[in-house]
C-alpha cells in the first residue's frame, strides 16, 4: 500500500498543548500508509519524502480522530416502548425493574431472537453511529444472562466488525441483572457468571468484564468475585458504578485497576480519589441521565479537581438510553453536565480510547491508527454546539475511505 496524503484540511489532533487543548493545526497535512499514520503537521512543514505521495484534498474540512463510543449495549432483542409509557405515567426505572420488567424484559426478547434478527437490529444502530464518524465501538453482553444467549450476543457483536468497517471491543456483562432462574439466589447466579466468563473467554469473545453494581444490581462482594475472576484471566475491568445510589463500587473498581467507572452521578470524594490514583477513566452517560429524567448530575468539578480523565458515551440500550447518536452526547455533555466543548470532544476520542485500553487511537500522531473523521464545520466546538445535524463528511477507517461515507466535496 502506497503512502497517502490528505491536504487542504484543518486538524484537531486531540493532543493538548498550552493554550491549544485540542491540538489544532490549521492548513495541515496528514500522511498515512495502510492502518498507520506516518506524519501529522502543518502542510508547509510536510517532509519532502511525502510530497509525491497520493494526494487527497479535503476542501477545508476539519479532521478529528475517528470517534469512539466506549459504552454501549448495542445487541438486544425487542423494545421497551411500553415501559417508557409507564415511566411517563409516573413509574420509576427501579420500580419497573423490581416488578420483573426492565432489563429482564429485554432478556426474554433477546433469548427468543435469532442471530440474524439480533444482527439486523444491531446493524441499524451501528450504522447510525458510523454515519457520525464513529470508528470504534464497545459492545457489552448482559441481555442473555445464560451461557447460550450471552455467547450469541457476543458473537453477533464480534461479527459486526466483519460486515462493517469498524473496530468492536466486547465486554462481558453477565452480572447485569439477576437471571430469572436465580430469583433470591444472587450468589448462586454469580457462580454461573464466573463459569460463563471462563467459557466465553476461551471462545475468544471477551475483551473486558463489567458488572452492574447497584441496589437493583449486584453487591460489592458479588462484584468483587467477578473482578477476581477477571483478574485471573488477565482481563481488564469496567464498572457500572454509582448510577442510582452511592454503592461505593467505584472505589472497589479502582482497587482492581479498572479501565473505567461509568455513570457516576452519586460518586463520592473518597471514591474519586481512588479513581484518580488508579488512573481510572470516568465515563459519563448523559443519555441515561436525560432519559431517566435524573436530577443529580455527576460531580464534574470533583472529577476535574482529581484530574480524572472524562469520557462520554451513548450507553445505547433499550431501557435507559435508546440513542444511537454520539454527537448528541457531545451536546448533552456540555448542556446537561456543563462540560466544556474541549472536555466533551476529548471524551469521545482520547479519553474514550483510554476507557477501552486502546492506546493506538483517539489522537492523531505518527504511529496512531489511521482512523479519521472529516467534518463540515467551522470549528471543532461546533460538534458540541449544533445538535441533530449531519456534519460528518467522510470517514477513513484503517487508512481506507469507508464505503458508507465517501468524501463529499
Ligand atoms: N445501567 C444502564 O443504564 C443500563 N444498564 C445498566 O446497568 C440499562 C439497561 C436497561 O435498562 O436495559
Ligand atoms: Fe450501560
PDB file of C-alpha atoms in Angstrom, residues 5-11 25-30 32 39 41-44 46 55-63 374-375 377 393 401 407-409:
ATOM      1  CA  UNK A   5      -1.545  12.467   1.974  1.00  0.00           C
ATOM      2  CA  UNK A   6      -4.581  14.476   2.998  1.00  0.00           C
ATOM      3  CA  UNK A   7      -4.259  18.216   2.399  1.00  0.00           C
ATOM      4  CA  UNK A   8      -6.475  21.290   2.435  1.00  0.00           C
ATOM      5  CA  UNK A   9      -7.666  20.365   5.907  1.00  0.00           C
ATOM      6  CA  UNK A  10      -7.564  21.579   9.497  1.00  0.00           C
ATOM      7  CA  UNK A  11      -6.835  19.071  12.206  1.00  0.00           C
ATOM      8  CA  UNK A  25      -3.390  22.666  13.326  1.00  0.00           C
ATOM      9  CA  UNK A  26      -4.653  24.961  10.566  1.00  0.00           C
ATOM     10  CA  UNK A  27      -3.734  24.242   6.938  1.00  0.00           C
ATOM     11  CA  UNK A  28      -2.496  20.813   7.914  1.00  0.00           C
ATOM     12  CA  UNK A  29      -1.361  17.678   6.144  1.00  0.00           C
ATOM     13  CA  UNK A  30      -1.777  14.088   7.285  1.00  0.00           C
ATOM     14  CA  UNK A  32      -0.729   7.579   6.291  1.00  0.00           C
ATOM     15  CA  UNK A  39       3.012  12.170   9.837  1.00  0.00           C
ATOM     16  CA  UNK A  41       1.606  18.622  10.939  1.00  0.00           C
ATOM     17  CA  UNK A  42       1.442  21.907   9.087  1.00  0.00           C
ATOM     18  CA  UNK A  43       1.324  21.455   5.357  1.00  0.00           C
ATOM     19  CA  UNK A  44       4.226  23.861   4.931  1.00  0.00           C
ATOM     20  CA  UNK A  46       5.473  18.375   5.091  1.00  0.00           C
ATOM     21  CA  UNK A  55      -2.978  13.198  -2.734  1.00  0.00           C
ATOM     22  CA  UNK A  56      -6.453  13.614  -1.223  1.00  0.00           C
ATOM     23  CA  UNK A  57      -7.911  17.103  -0.969  1.00  0.00           C
ATOM     24  CA  UNK A  58     -10.333  17.761   1.871  1.00  0.00           C
ATOM     25  CA  UNK A  59     -11.738  21.103   0.672  1.00  0.00           C
ATOM     26  CA  UNK A  60     -11.166  22.800   4.013  1.00  0.00           C
ATOM     27  CA  UNK A  61     -12.754  20.082   6.186  1.00  0.00           C
ATOM     28  CA  UNK A  62     -11.889  19.739   9.853  1.00  0.00           C
ATOM     29  CA  UNK A  63     -10.371  16.378  10.735  1.00  0.00           C
ATOM     30  CA  UNK A 374     -13.901  14.680   8.358  1.00  0.00           C
ATOM     31  CA  UNK A 375     -16.356  17.385   9.312  1.00  0.00           C
ATOM     32  CA  UNK A 377     -17.880  22.674  10.416  1.00  0.00           C
ATOM     33  CA  UNK A 393     -18.368  14.474   5.546  1.00  0.00           C
ATOM     34  CA  UNK A 401     -12.274   5.636   2.862  1.00  0.00           C
ATOM     35  CA  UNK A 407     -15.628  12.032   0.734  1.00  0.00           C
ATOM     36  CA  UNK A 408     -18.221  14.542  -0.388  1.00  0.00           C
ATOM     37  CA  UNK A 409     -16.520  17.652  -1.690  1.00  0.00           C
TER      38      UNK A 409
END
